[in-house]
């Protein structure tokens, strides 16, 4: 088969389309012929040499894909050759074939085609696990999602609105904010022009956000704490703004707040399977009914992965970028 390899870390040009050995599904795995793969910030970090795959995972980038099952490994039940699926991966999506633990497979939601389905596993699993399973966002509460026009942000807006929460977003510029508003965002904050702490306080009569979903990390830590409501929950899922910052414990204590930081890639098979099962139970019906939908900015042929990475790093997109085989 062919895959996007990374012979040496570097810029987008480090991504090389090359012939590689076919993967073989192991115990409890299936082999998927890839139709499309999602492009994520984690893939950029791996390309740069900062985010190696966990032990035993595929060496190729790609944390989600869609495709058709072409073979079953030992011990797999509930799936058949020919099934159309999408999947959460520890790696290997940037390839023509990938071996996937069966607990990380999802059927295509009603009304979603095979290519578009590749936009769903990573964002739905990330948002549902962090905003709902960990941070317990409830109806009537306020969610602040940083990067509201990103793949994660566009899904967070829709899921939070679907459960009856109020949604605030930060994004760069009026066009991106308009896209967020179209998806249901109530409070629109241009981080280039406005202070999100002041804006969220103004919009909530001084209360603050009950849950903050943060992709920035260190740069926003202190301000996120200021923006939290009493009993607020800050969920950190990205480090685009650095990895080290000082945490004011007095602020944390005064608000009885909680800070969590999680990733999907390094979690155990059991944890990932539990998250995928929850997504299938809670999110898939919302997508099937049309209340929530995948937002795809563009599709790019997989062999042109460098162009997809340049687009992602430009931040000129809204929603997901997909690679197609």
PDB file of C-alpha atoms in Angstrom:
ATOM      1  CA  UNK A   1       0.000   0.000   0.000  1.00  0.00           C
ATOM      2  CA  UNK A   2       0.954   3.675   0.025  1.00  0.00           C
ATOM      3  CA  UNK A   3       1.112   5.976   3.038  1.00  0.00           C
ATOM      4  CA  UNK A   4       2.293   9.436   3.955  1.00  0.00           C
ATOM      5  CA  UNK A   5       5.642   8.890   5.647  1.00  0.00           C
ATOM      6  CA  UNK A   6       7.858  11.311   7.586  1.00  0.00           C
ATOM      7  CA  UNK A   7      11.477  10.352   6.809  1.00  0.00           C
ATOM      8  CA  UNK A   8      12.729  13.397   8.745  1.00  0.00           C
ATOM      9  CA  UNK A   9      10.806  15.891  10.918  1.00  0.00           C
ATOM     10  CA  UNK A  10      10.211  19.283   9.383  1.00  0.00           C
ATOM     11  CA  UNK A  11       7.752  21.490   7.533  1.00  0.00           C
ATOM     12  CA  UNK A  12       4.893  20.289   5.328  1.00  0.00           C
ATOM     13  CA  UNK A  13       7.404  19.134   2.714  1.00  0.00           C
ATOM     14  CA  UNK A  14       8.514  16.449   5.203  1.00  0.00           C
ATOM     15  CA  UNK A  15       5.340  14.503   4.341  1.00  0.00           C
ATOM     16  CA  UNK A  16       6.257  11.949   1.650  1.00  0.00           C
ATOM     17  CA  UNK A  17       3.877   9.643  -0.240  1.00  0.00           C
ATOM     18  CA  UNK A  18       5.649   6.273  -0.345  1.00  0.00           C
ATOM     19  CA  UNK A  19       5.067   2.557  -0.732  1.00  0.00           C
ATOM     20  CA  UNK A  20       5.062   0.730   2.624  1.00  0.00           C
ATOM     21  CA  UNK A  21       4.103  -2.729   3.921  1.00  0.00           C
ATOM     22  CA  UNK A  22       0.413  -3.489   4.413  1.00  0.00           C
ATOM     23  CA  UNK A  23      -0.720  -3.603   8.065  1.00  0.00           C
ATOM     24  CA  UNK A  24      -1.979  -6.909   9.443  1.00  0.00           C
ATOM     25  CA  UNK A  25      -4.915  -6.855  11.878  1.00  0.00           C
ATOM     26  CA  UNK A  26      -4.080  -8.397  15.232  1.00  0.00           C
ATOM     27  CA  UNK A  27      -6.283  -9.818  17.957  1.00  0.00           C
ATOM     28  CA  UNK A  28      -9.469  -7.788  18.210  1.00  0.00           C
ATOM     29  CA  UNK A  29      -8.588  -5.578  15.210  1.00  0.00           C
ATOM     30  CA  UNK A  30     -10.014  -5.061  11.747  1.00  0.00           C
ATOM     31  CA  UNK A  31      -8.327  -3.917   8.559  1.00  0.00           C
ATOM     32  CA  UNK A  32      -9.922  -0.851   6.991  1.00  0.00           C
ATOM     33  CA  UNK A  33      -9.419   0.290   3.399  1.00  0.00           C
ATOM     34  CA  UNK A  34      -9.217   4.031   3.979  1.00  0.00           C
ATOM     35  CA  UNK A  35     -11.527   6.357   2.036  1.00  0.00           C
ATOM     36  CA  UNK A  36     -10.587   9.538   3.886  1.00  0.00           C
ATOM     37  CA  UNK A  37      -8.646  10.732   6.923  1.00  0.00           C
ATOM     38  CA  UNK A  38      -9.035  13.819   9.084  1.00  0.00           C
ATOM     39  CA  UNK A  39      -6.206  16.338   9.424  1.00  0.00           C
ATOM     40  CA  UNK A  40      -5.540  17.445  13.013  1.00  0.00           C
ATOM     41  CA  UNK A  41      -3.110  19.688  14.887  1.00  0.00           C
ATOM     42  CA  UNK A  42      -1.614  16.580  16.454  1.00  0.00           C
ATOM     43  CA  UNK A  43      -0.540  15.467  12.970  1.00  0.00           C
ATOM     44  CA  UNK A  44       1.375  18.718  12.559  1.00  0.00           C
ATOM     45  CA  UNK A  45       3.143  18.120  15.863  1.00  0.00           C
ATOM     46  CA  UNK A  46       4.058  14.590  14.789  1.00  0.00           C
ATOM     47  CA  UNK A  47       5.399  15.891  11.476  1.00  0.00           C
ATOM     48  CA  UNK A  48       7.551  18.377  13.401  1.00  0.00           C
ATOM     49  CA  UNK A  49       8.926  15.613  15.628  1.00  0.00           C
ATOM     50  CA  UNK A  50       7.131  16.733  18.805  1.00  0.00           C
ATOM     51  CA  UNK A  51       4.410  14.081  19.137  1.00  0.00           C
ATOM     52  CA  UNK A  52       5.612  10.517  18.494  1.00  0.00           C
ATOM     53  CA  UNK A  53       3.069   7.703  18.235  1.00  0.00           C
ATOM     54  CA  UNK A  54       2.455   5.672  21.397  1.00  0.00           C
ATOM     55  CA  UNK A  55       4.220   2.289  21.627  1.00  0.00           C
ATOM     56  CA  UNK A  56       2.794  -0.237  19.203  1.00  0.00           C
ATOM     57  CA  UNK A  57       0.868   2.312  17.129  1.00  0.00           C
ATOM     58  CA  UNK A  58       1.293   2.902  13.412  1.00  0.00           C
ATOM     59  CA  UNK A  59       4.262   5.181  12.614  1.00  0.00           C
ATOM     60  CA  UNK A  60       2.134   7.218  10.206  1.00  0.00           C
ATOM     61  CA  UNK A  61       0.105  10.302  11.111  1.00  0.00           C
ATOM     62  CA  UNK A  62      -3.692  10.338  11.137  1.00  0.00           C
ATOM     63  CA  UNK A  63      -5.901  10.019  14.217  1.00  0.00           C
ATOM     64  CA  UNK A  64      -9.196   9.299  12.427  1.00  0.00           C
ATOM     65  CA  UNK A  65     -10.416   7.809   9.187  1.00  0.00           C
ATOM     66  CA  UNK A  66     -13.362   6.421   7.300  1.00  0.00           C
ATOM     67  CA  UNK A  67     -13.478   3.443   4.971  1.00  0.00           C
ATOM     68  CA  UNK A  68     -14.597  -0.134   4.442  1.00  0.00           C
ATOM     69  CA  UNK A  69     -13.610  -3.181   6.464  1.00  0.00           C
ATOM     70  CA  UNK A  70     -11.556  -5.534   4.289  1.00  0.00           C
ATOM     71  CA  UNK A  71     -10.464  -8.134   6.853  1.00  0.00           C
ATOM     72  CA  UNK A  72     -11.204  -9.214  10.421  1.00  0.00           C
ATOM     73  CA  UNK A  73      -8.551 -10.142  12.941  1.00  0.00           C
ATOM     74  CA  UNK A  74      -8.952 -12.954  15.461  1.00  0.00           C
ATOM     75  CA  UNK A  75     -11.680 -12.485  18.057  1.00  0.00           C
ATOM     76  CA  UNK A  76     -13.630  -9.734  16.279  1.00  0.00           C
ATOM     77  CA  UNK A  77     -17.406  -9.922  16.542  1.00  0.00           C
ATOM     78  CA  UNK A  78     -20.173  -7.538  15.529  1.00  0.00           C
ATOM     79  CA  UNK A  79     -18.470  -6.368  12.333  1.00  0.00           C
ATOM     80  CA  UNK A  80     -18.236  -7.849   8.834  1.00  0.00           C
ATOM     81  CA  UNK A  81     -16.081  -7.445   5.751  1.00  0.00           C
ATOM     82  CA  UNK A  82     -17.622  -4.717   3.612  1.00  0.00           C
ATOM     83  CA  UNK A  83     -19.032  -2.671   6.505  1.00  0.00           C
ATOM     84  CA  UNK A  84     -18.625   1.077   6.031  1.00  0.00           C
ATOM     85  CA  UNK A  85     -17.150   2.623   9.157  1.00  0.00           C
ATOM     86  CA  UNK A  86     -15.289   5.541  10.643  1.00  0.00           C
ATOM     87  CA  UNK A  87     -12.696   5.078  13.345  1.00  0.00           C
ATOM     88  CA  UNK A  88     -10.667   6.723  16.076  1.00  0.00           C
ATOM     89  CA  UNK A  89      -6.975   5.868  15.653  1.00  0.00           C
ATOM     90  CA  UNK A  90      -3.726   6.060  17.582  1.00  0.00           C
ATOM     91  CA  UNK A  91      -2.094   6.659  14.200  1.00  0.00           C
ATOM     92  CA  UNK A  92      -2.036   5.397  10.631  1.00  0.00           C
ATOM     93  CA  UNK A  93      -4.905   7.292   9.028  1.00  0.00           C
ATOM     94  CA  UNK A  94      -2.657   8.852   6.359  1.00  0.00           C
ATOM     95  CA  UNK A  95      -2.512   5.571   4.447  1.00  0.00           C
ATOM     96  CA  UNK A  96      -4.487   3.378   2.077  1.00  0.00           C
ATOM     97  CA  UNK A  97      -5.060   0.767   4.799  1.00  0.00           C
ATOM     98  CA  UNK A  98      -5.035   0.826   8.596  1.00  0.00           C
ATOM     99  CA  UNK A  99      -5.521  -1.758  11.369  1.00  0.00           C
ATOM    100  CA  UNK A 100      -8.045  -0.577  13.974  1.00  0.00           C
ATOM    101  CA  UNK A 101      -9.116  -2.023  17.345  1.00  0.00           C
ATOM    102  CA  UNK A 102     -12.769  -2.976  16.862  1.00  0.00           C
ATOM    103  CA  UNK A 103     -13.808  -0.983  19.950  1.00  0.00           C
ATOM    104  CA  UNK A 104     -12.771   2.210  18.157  1.00  0.00           C
ATOM    105  CA  UNK A 105     -15.050   1.667  15.165  1.00  0.00           C
ATOM    106  CA  UNK A 106     -18.301   3.494  14.529  1.00  0.00           C
ATOM    107  CA  UNK A 107     -20.898   2.849  11.828  1.00  0.00           C
ATOM    108  CA  UNK A 108     -21.635   5.744   9.504  1.00  0.00           C
ATOM    109  CA  UNK A 109     -24.329   7.978  11.000  1.00  0.00           C
ATOM    110  CA  UNK A 110     -27.551   8.249   9.024  1.00  0.00           C
ATOM    111  CA  UNK A 111     -27.254  10.836   6.276  1.00  0.00           C
ATOM    112  CA  UNK A 112     -23.430  11.078   6.302  1.00  0.00           C
ATOM    113  CA  UNK A 113     -21.440   9.851   3.302  1.00  0.00           C
ATOM    114  CA  UNK A 114     -18.299   7.747   3.548  1.00  0.00           C
ATOM    115  CA  UNK A 115     -15.770  10.553   2.971  1.00  0.00           C
ATOM    116  CA  UNK A 116     -17.462  13.113   5.235  1.00  0.00           C
ATOM    117  CA  UNK A 117     -17.619  10.579   8.070  1.00  0.00           C
ATOM    118  CA  UNK A 118     -13.836  10.913   8.449  1.00  0.00           C
ATOM    119  CA  UNK A 119     -14.476  14.346   9.975  1.00  0.00           C
ATOM    120  CA  UNK A 120     -16.302  12.883  12.967  1.00  0.00           C
ATOM    121  CA  UNK A 121     -14.354  10.453  15.210  1.00  0.00           C
ATOM    122  CA  UNK A 122     -11.713  12.750  16.700  1.00  0.00           C
ATOM    123  CA  UNK A 123     -13.937  15.788  17.247  1.00  0.00           C
ATOM    124  CA  UNK A 124     -16.920  13.904  18.621  1.00  0.00           C
ATOM    125  CA  UNK A 125     -14.777  11.788  20.950  1.00  0.00           C
ATOM    126  CA  UNK A 126     -12.793  14.820  22.143  1.00  0.00           C
ATOM    127  CA  UNK A 127     -15.802  17.047  22.756  1.00  0.00           C
ATOM    128  CA  UNK A 128     -18.055  14.423  24.290  1.00  0.00           C
ATOM    129  CA  UNK A 129     -15.384  13.046  26.630  1.00  0.00           C
ATOM    130  CA  UNK A 130     -14.132  16.446  27.821  1.00  0.00           C
ATOM    131  CA  UNK A 131     -17.223  18.647  27.840  1.00  0.00           C
ATOM    132  CA  UNK A 132     -19.762  16.059  28.959  1.00  0.00           C
ATOM    133  CA  UNK A 133     -18.111  12.953  30.476  1.00  0.00           C
ATOM    134  CA  UNK A 134     -15.461  14.913  32.439  1.00  0.00           C
ATOM    135  CA  UNK A 135     -16.768  18.484  32.769  1.00  0.00           C
ATOM    136  CA  UNK A 136     -20.464  17.530  32.968  1.00  0.00           C
ATOM    137  CA  UNK A 137     -21.888  20.477  31.031  1.00  0.00           C
ATOM    138  CA  UNK A 138     -25.566  20.765  31.919  1.00  0.00           C
ATOM    139  CA  UNK A 139     -28.589  22.446  30.322  1.00  0.00           C
ATOM    140  CA  UNK A 140     -28.667  26.152  31.109  1.00  0.00           C
ATOM    141  CA  UNK A 141     -24.938  26.397  31.766  1.00  0.00           C
ATOM    142  CA  UNK A 142     -22.493  28.416  29.656  1.00  0.00           C
ATOM    143  CA  UNK A 143     -19.707  26.810  27.628  1.00  0.00           C
ATOM    144  CA  UNK A 144     -16.785  28.910  26.383  1.00  0.00           C
ATOM    145  CA  UNK A 145     -15.070  27.185  23.453  1.00  0.00           C
ATOM    146  CA  UNK A 146     -11.772  28.664  22.311  1.00  0.00           C
ATOM    147  CA  UNK A 147     -11.139  28.261  18.597  1.00  0.00           C
ATOM    148  CA  UNK A 148     -14.836  28.122  17.835  1.00  0.00           C
ATOM    149  CA  UNK A 149     -14.334  27.823  14.069  1.00  0.00           C
ATOM    150  CA  UNK A 150     -12.001  24.811  14.319  1.00  0.00           C
ATOM    151  CA  UNK A 151     -13.137  21.229  13.882  1.00  0.00           C
ATOM    152  CA  UNK A 152     -13.330  20.837  17.651  1.00  0.00           C
ATOM    153  CA  UNK A 153     -15.031  24.200  18.076  1.00  0.00           C
ATOM    154  CA  UNK A 154     -17.708  23.669  15.447  1.00  0.00           C
ATOM    155  CA  UNK A 155     -18.639  20.339  17.032  1.00  0.00           C
ATOM    156  CA  UNK A 156     -18.570  21.767  20.576  1.00  0.00           C
ATOM    157  CA  UNK A 157     -20.985  24.536  19.595  1.00  0.00           C
ATOM    158  CA  UNK A 158     -23.481  22.106  18.130  1.00  0.00           C
ATOM    159  CA  UNK A 159     -23.354  19.508  20.897  1.00  0.00           C
ATOM    160  CA  UNK A 160     -23.604  22.099  23.663  1.00  0.00           C
ATOM    161  CA  UNK A 161     -26.618  23.721  21.987  1.00  0.00           C
ATOM    162  CA  UNK A 162     -28.217  20.322  21.477  1.00  0.00           C
ATOM    163  CA  UNK A 163     -28.211  19.674  25.232  1.00  0.00           C
ATOM    164  CA  UNK A 164     -29.566  23.126  26.051  1.00  0.00           C
ATOM    165  CA  UNK A 165     -26.419  25.027  27.052  1.00  0.00           C
ATOM    166  CA  UNK A 166     -25.468  28.585  26.151  1.00  0.00           C
ATOM    167  CA  UNK A 167     -22.329  28.831  24.005  1.00  0.00           C
ATOM    168  CA  UNK A 168     -19.610  31.477  23.855  1.00  0.00           C
ATOM    169  CA  UNK A 169     -16.760  31.224  21.365  1.00  0.00           C
ATOM    170  CA  UNK A 170     -13.505  32.937  20.571  1.00  0.00           C
ATOM    171  CA  UNK A 171     -12.379  33.127  16.946  1.00  0.00           C
ATOM    172  CA  UNK A 172     -10.285  35.395  14.758  1.00  0.00           C
ATOM    173  CA  UNK A 173     -12.284  37.800  12.620  1.00  0.00           C
ATOM    174  CA  UNK A 174     -15.908  38.437  11.628  1.00  0.00           C
ATOM    175  CA  UNK A 175     -16.128  35.683   9.002  1.00  0.00           C
ATOM    176  CA  UNK A 176     -15.182  32.954  11.449  1.00  0.00           C
ATOM    177  CA  UNK A 177     -17.465  34.379  14.118  1.00  0.00           C
ATOM    178  CA  UNK A 178     -20.317  34.462  11.607  1.00  0.00           C
ATOM    179  CA  UNK A 179     -19.752  30.769  10.898  1.00  0.00           C
ATOM    180  CA  UNK A 180     -19.902  30.056  14.634  1.00  0.00           C
ATOM    181  CA  UNK A 181     -23.110  32.067  14.962  1.00  0.00           C
ATOM    182  CA  UNK A 182     -24.681  30.100  12.130  1.00  0.00           C
ATOM    183  CA  UNK A 183     -24.000  26.911  14.091  1.00  0.00           C
ATOM    184  CA  UNK A 184     -25.713  28.334  17.175  1.00  0.00           C
ATOM    185  CA  UNK A 185     -23.077  30.232  19.153  1.00  0.00           C
ATOM    186  CA  UNK A 186     -24.692  32.877  21.376  1.00  0.00           C
ATOM    187  CA  UNK A 187     -21.686  34.957  22.460  1.00  0.00           C
ATOM    188  CA  UNK A 188     -19.145  35.888  19.777  1.00  0.00           C
ATOM    189  CA  UNK A 189     -15.686  37.094  20.851  1.00  0.00           C
ATOM    190  CA  UNK A 190     -12.991  38.191  18.412  1.00  0.00           C
ATOM    191  CA  UNK A 191      -9.827  37.324  20.323  1.00  0.00           C
ATOM    192  CA  UNK A 192      -7.822  39.698  18.128  1.00  0.00           C
ATOM    193  CA  UNK A 193      -9.889  42.710  19.162  1.00  0.00           C
ATOM    194  CA  UNK A 194     -11.570  41.805  22.455  1.00  0.00           C
ATOM    195  CA  UNK A 195     -10.631  40.507  25.905  1.00  0.00           C
ATOM    196  CA  UNK A 196     -12.504  37.253  26.320  1.00  0.00           C
ATOM    197  CA  UNK A 197     -12.508  37.558  30.127  1.00  0.00           C
ATOM    198  CA  UNK A 198     -14.292  40.894  29.987  1.00  0.00           C
ATOM    199  CA  UNK A 199     -16.681  39.752  27.266  1.00  0.00           C
ATOM    200  CA  UNK A 200     -17.719  36.533  29.002  1.00  0.00           C
ATOM    201  CA  UNK A 201     -18.285  38.367  32.269  1.00  0.00           C
ATOM    202  CA  UNK A 202     -20.369  41.015  30.501  1.00  0.00           C
ATOM    203  CA  UNK A 203     -22.464  38.421  28.722  1.00  0.00           C
ATOM    204  CA  UNK A 204     -23.109  36.405  31.887  1.00  0.00           C
ATOM    205  CA  UNK A 205     -23.783  39.334  34.252  1.00  0.00           C
ATOM    206  CA  UNK A 206     -20.444  38.735  35.927  1.00  0.00           C
ATOM    207  CA  UNK A 207     -20.950  35.011  36.558  1.00  0.00           C
ATOM    208  CA  UNK A 208     -18.441  33.634  34.048  1.00  0.00           C
ATOM    209  CA  UNK A 209     -18.369  30.403  32.046  1.00  0.00           C
ATOM    210  CA  UNK A 210     -19.321  27.135  33.705  1.00  0.00           C
ATOM    211  CA  UNK A 211     -17.139  25.086  31.339  1.00  0.00           C
ATOM    212  CA  UNK A 212     -14.206  26.254  29.212  1.00  0.00           C
ATOM    213  CA  UNK A 213     -12.839  24.050  26.425  1.00  0.00           C
ATOM    214  CA  UNK A 214      -9.301  25.271  25.768  1.00  0.00           C
ATOM    215  CA  UNK A 215      -6.944  24.469  22.895  1.00  0.00           C
ATOM    216  CA  UNK A 216      -4.396  27.164  23.787  1.00  0.00           C
ATOM    217  CA  UNK A 217      -2.842  25.975  27.047  1.00  0.00           C
ATOM    218  CA  UNK A 218      -0.274  28.001  28.977  1.00  0.00           C
ATOM    219  CA  UNK A 219      -0.938  31.381  27.351  1.00  0.00           C
ATOM    220  CA  UNK A 220      -4.588  31.314  28.431  1.00  0.00           C
ATOM    221  CA  UNK A 221      -4.344  29.542  31.793  1.00  0.00           C
ATOM    222  CA  UNK A 222      -4.552  32.572  34.100  1.00  0.00           C
ATOM    223  CA  UNK A 223      -7.221  34.299  32.041  1.00  0.00           C
ATOM    224  CA  UNK A 224      -9.257  31.116  31.761  1.00  0.00           C
ATOM    225  CA  UNK A 225      -9.338  30.897  35.562  1.00  0.00           C
ATOM    226  CA  UNK A 226     -10.540  34.500  35.709  1.00  0.00           C
ATOM    227  CA  UNK A 227     -13.280  33.702  33.199  1.00  0.00           C
ATOM    228  CA  UNK A 228     -14.560  30.661  35.098  1.00  0.00           C
ATOM    229  CA  UNK A 229     -17.772  30.788  37.088  1.00  0.00           C
ATOM    230  CA  UNK A 230     -18.140  29.478  40.631  1.00  0.00           C
ATOM    231  CA  UNK A 231     -17.764  25.679  40.455  1.00  0.00           C
ATOM    232  CA  UNK A 232     -16.424  26.125  36.916  1.00  0.00           C
ATOM    233  CA  UNK A 233     -14.515  23.465  35.003  1.00  0.00           C
ATOM    234  CA  UNK A 234     -11.586  24.164  32.695  1.00  0.00           C
ATOM    235  CA  UNK A 235     -10.803  21.380  30.196  1.00  0.00           C
ATOM    236  CA  UNK A 236      -7.422  21.801  28.470  1.00  0.00           C
ATOM    237  CA  UNK A 237      -7.075  19.770  25.278  1.00  0.00           C
ATOM    238  CA  UNK A 238      -4.338  21.638  23.393  1.00  0.00           C
ATOM    239  CA  UNK A 239      -1.062  23.451  23.900  1.00  0.00           C
ATOM    240  CA  UNK A 240      -0.917  25.867  20.978  1.00  0.00           C
ATOM    241  CA  UNK A 241       0.005  28.662  23.415  1.00  0.00           C
ATOM    242  CA  UNK A 242       2.754  26.842  25.292  1.00  0.00           C
ATOM    243  CA  UNK A 243       3.179  24.155  27.931  1.00  0.00           C
ATOM    244  CA  UNK A 244       4.228  25.997  31.106  1.00  0.00           C
ATOM    245  CA  UNK A 245       2.321  28.602  33.121  1.00  0.00           C
ATOM    246  CA  UNK A 246       1.807  29.588  36.736  1.00  0.00           C
ATOM    247  CA  UNK A 247      -1.444  28.411  38.321  1.00  0.00           C
ATOM    248  CA  UNK A 248      -2.966  30.678  40.968  1.00  0.00           C
ATOM    249  CA  UNK A 249      -4.337  28.208  43.493  1.00  0.00           C
ATOM    250  CA  UNK A 250      -6.072  30.980  45.424  1.00  0.00           C
ATOM    251  CA  UNK A 251      -8.192  31.768  42.380  1.00  0.00           C
ATOM    252  CA  UNK A 252      -8.916  28.082  41.898  1.00  0.00           C
ATOM    253  CA  UNK A 253      -9.940  27.688  45.545  1.00  0.00           C
ATOM    254  CA  UNK A 254     -12.046  30.832  45.600  1.00  0.00           C
ATOM    255  CA  UNK A 255     -14.120  29.507  42.725  1.00  0.00           C
ATOM    256  CA  UNK A 256     -14.188  25.838  43.820  1.00  0.00           C
ATOM    257  CA  UNK A 257     -13.048  25.237  40.260  1.00  0.00           C
ATOM    258  CA  UNK A 258     -11.452  22.251  38.537  1.00  0.00           C
ATOM    259  CA  UNK A 259      -8.769  22.037  35.858  1.00  0.00           C
ATOM    260  CA  UNK A 260      -8.347  18.917  33.736  1.00  0.00           C
ATOM    261  CA  UNK A 261      -6.006  18.182  30.856  1.00  0.00           C
ATOM    262  CA  UNK A 262      -6.599  15.176  28.641  1.00  0.00           C
ATOM    263  CA  UNK A 263      -5.677  13.715  25.273  1.00  0.00           C
ATOM    264  CA  UNK A 264      -7.158  10.797  23.361  1.00  0.00           C
ATOM    265  CA  UNK A 265      -4.172   9.268  21.632  1.00  0.00           C
ATOM    266  CA  UNK A 266      -2.408   7.862  24.671  1.00  0.00           C
ATOM    267  CA  UNK A 267      -5.469   6.490  26.455  1.00  0.00           C
ATOM    268  CA  UNK A 268      -5.944   2.763  26.937  1.00  0.00           C
ATOM    269  CA  UNK A 269      -7.996   0.658  24.538  1.00  0.00           C
ATOM    270  CA  UNK A 270     -10.631   0.255  27.251  1.00  0.00           C
ATOM    271  CA  UNK A 271     -10.897   4.012  27.790  1.00  0.00           C
ATOM    272  CA  UNK A 272     -11.148   4.737  24.075  1.00  0.00           C
ATOM    273  CA  UNK A 273     -13.750   2.016  23.618  1.00  0.00           C
ATOM    274  CA  UNK A 274     -15.845   3.510  26.440  1.00  0.00           C
ATOM    275  CA  UNK A 275     -15.667   6.962  24.852  1.00  0.00           C
ATOM    276  CA  UNK A 276     -16.597   5.603  21.419  1.00  0.00           C
ATOM    277  CA  UNK A 277     -19.528   3.708  22.933  1.00  0.00           C
ATOM    278  CA  UNK A 278     -20.733   6.917  24.587  1.00  0.00           C
ATOM    279  CA  UNK A 279     -20.385   8.839  21.307  1.00  0.00           C
ATOM    280  CA  UNK A 280     -22.397   6.181  19.486  1.00  0.00           C
ATOM    281  CA  UNK A 281     -25.117   6.320  22.146  1.00  0.00           C
ATOM    282  CA  UNK A 282     -25.375  10.085  22.614  1.00  0.00           C
ATOM    283  CA  UNK A 283     -23.932  11.828  19.555  1.00  0.00           C
ATOM    284  CA  UNK A 284     -24.813   9.551  16.643  1.00  0.00           C
ATOM    285  CA  UNK A 285     -28.600  10.027  17.083  1.00  0.00           C
ATOM    286  CA  UNK A 286     -28.098  13.822  17.024  1.00  0.00           C
ATOM    287  CA  UNK A 287     -26.154  13.546  13.765  1.00  0.00           C
ATOM    288  CA  UNK A 288     -28.673  11.105  12.304  1.00  0.00           C
ATOM    289  CA  UNK A 289     -31.519  13.507  13.066  1.00  0.00           C
ATOM    290  CA  UNK A 290     -29.666  16.444  11.479  1.00  0.00           C
ATOM    291  CA  UNK A 291     -29.415  18.444  14.731  1.00  0.00           C
ATOM    292  CA  UNK A 292     -25.615  18.103  14.605  1.00  0.00           C
ATOM    293  CA  UNK A 293     -23.560  17.871  11.419  1.00  0.00           C
ATOM    294  CA  UNK A 294     -19.912  17.505  10.430  1.00  0.00           C
ATOM    295  CA  UNK A 295     -18.377  20.721   9.134  1.00  0.00           C
ATOM    296  CA  UNK A 296     -15.883  20.076   6.327  1.00  0.00           C
ATOM    297  CA  UNK A 297     -13.877  22.960   4.897  1.00  0.00           C
ATOM    298  CA  UNK A 298     -12.188  21.052   2.099  1.00  0.00           C
ATOM    299  CA  UNK A 299     -10.931  17.695   0.864  1.00  0.00           C
ATOM    300  CA  UNK A 300      -7.409  17.188  -0.474  1.00  0.00           C
ATOM    301  CA  UNK A 301      -5.943  14.092  -2.210  1.00  0.00           C
ATOM    302  CA  UNK A 302      -3.874  12.209   0.332  1.00  0.00           C
ATOM    303  CA  UNK A 303      -0.728  12.315  -1.766  1.00  0.00           C
ATOM    304  CA  UNK A 304      -1.015  16.131  -1.492  1.00  0.00           C
ATOM    305  CA  UNK A 305      -0.958  16.051   2.315  1.00  0.00           C
ATOM    306  CA  UNK A 306       1.650  18.858   2.469  1.00  0.00           C
ATOM    307  CA  UNK A 307      -0.953  21.256   1.013  1.00  0.00           C
ATOM    308  CA  UNK A 308      -3.492  20.161   3.627  1.00  0.00           C
ATOM    309  CA  UNK A 309      -0.981  20.868   6.396  1.00  0.00           C
ATOM    310  CA  UNK A 310      -0.205  24.300   4.971  1.00  0.00           C
ATOM    311  CA  UNK A 311      -3.910  25.090   4.952  1.00  0.00           C
ATOM    312  CA  UNK A 312      -4.335  23.884   8.537  1.00  0.00           C
ATOM    313  CA  UNK A 313      -1.371  25.932   9.749  1.00  0.00           C
ATOM    314  CA  UNK A 314      -2.683  29.033   7.984  1.00  0.00           C
ATOM    315  CA  UNK A 315      -5.838  28.862  10.134  1.00  0.00           C
ATOM    316  CA  UNK A 316      -7.802  30.032   7.101  1.00  0.00           C
ATOM    317  CA  UNK A 317     -10.293  27.177   7.376  1.00  0.00           C
ATOM    318  CA  UNK A 318     -13.578  26.636   9.208  1.00  0.00           C
ATOM    319  CA  UNK A 319     -14.228  23.059  10.316  1.00  0.00           C
ATOM    320  CA  UNK A 320     -12.290  20.013   9.188  1.00  0.00           C
ATOM    321  CA  UNK A 321      -9.798  19.348   6.400  1.00  0.00           C
ATOM    322  CA  UNK A 322      -9.883  15.822   4.970  1.00  0.00           C
ATOM    323  CA  UNK A 323      -7.434  13.738   2.953  1.00  0.00           C
ATOM    324  CA  UNK A 324      -8.944  11.355   0.396  1.00  0.00           C
ATOM    325  CA  UNK A 325      -7.362   8.230  -1.064  1.00  0.00           C
TER     326      UNK A 325
END
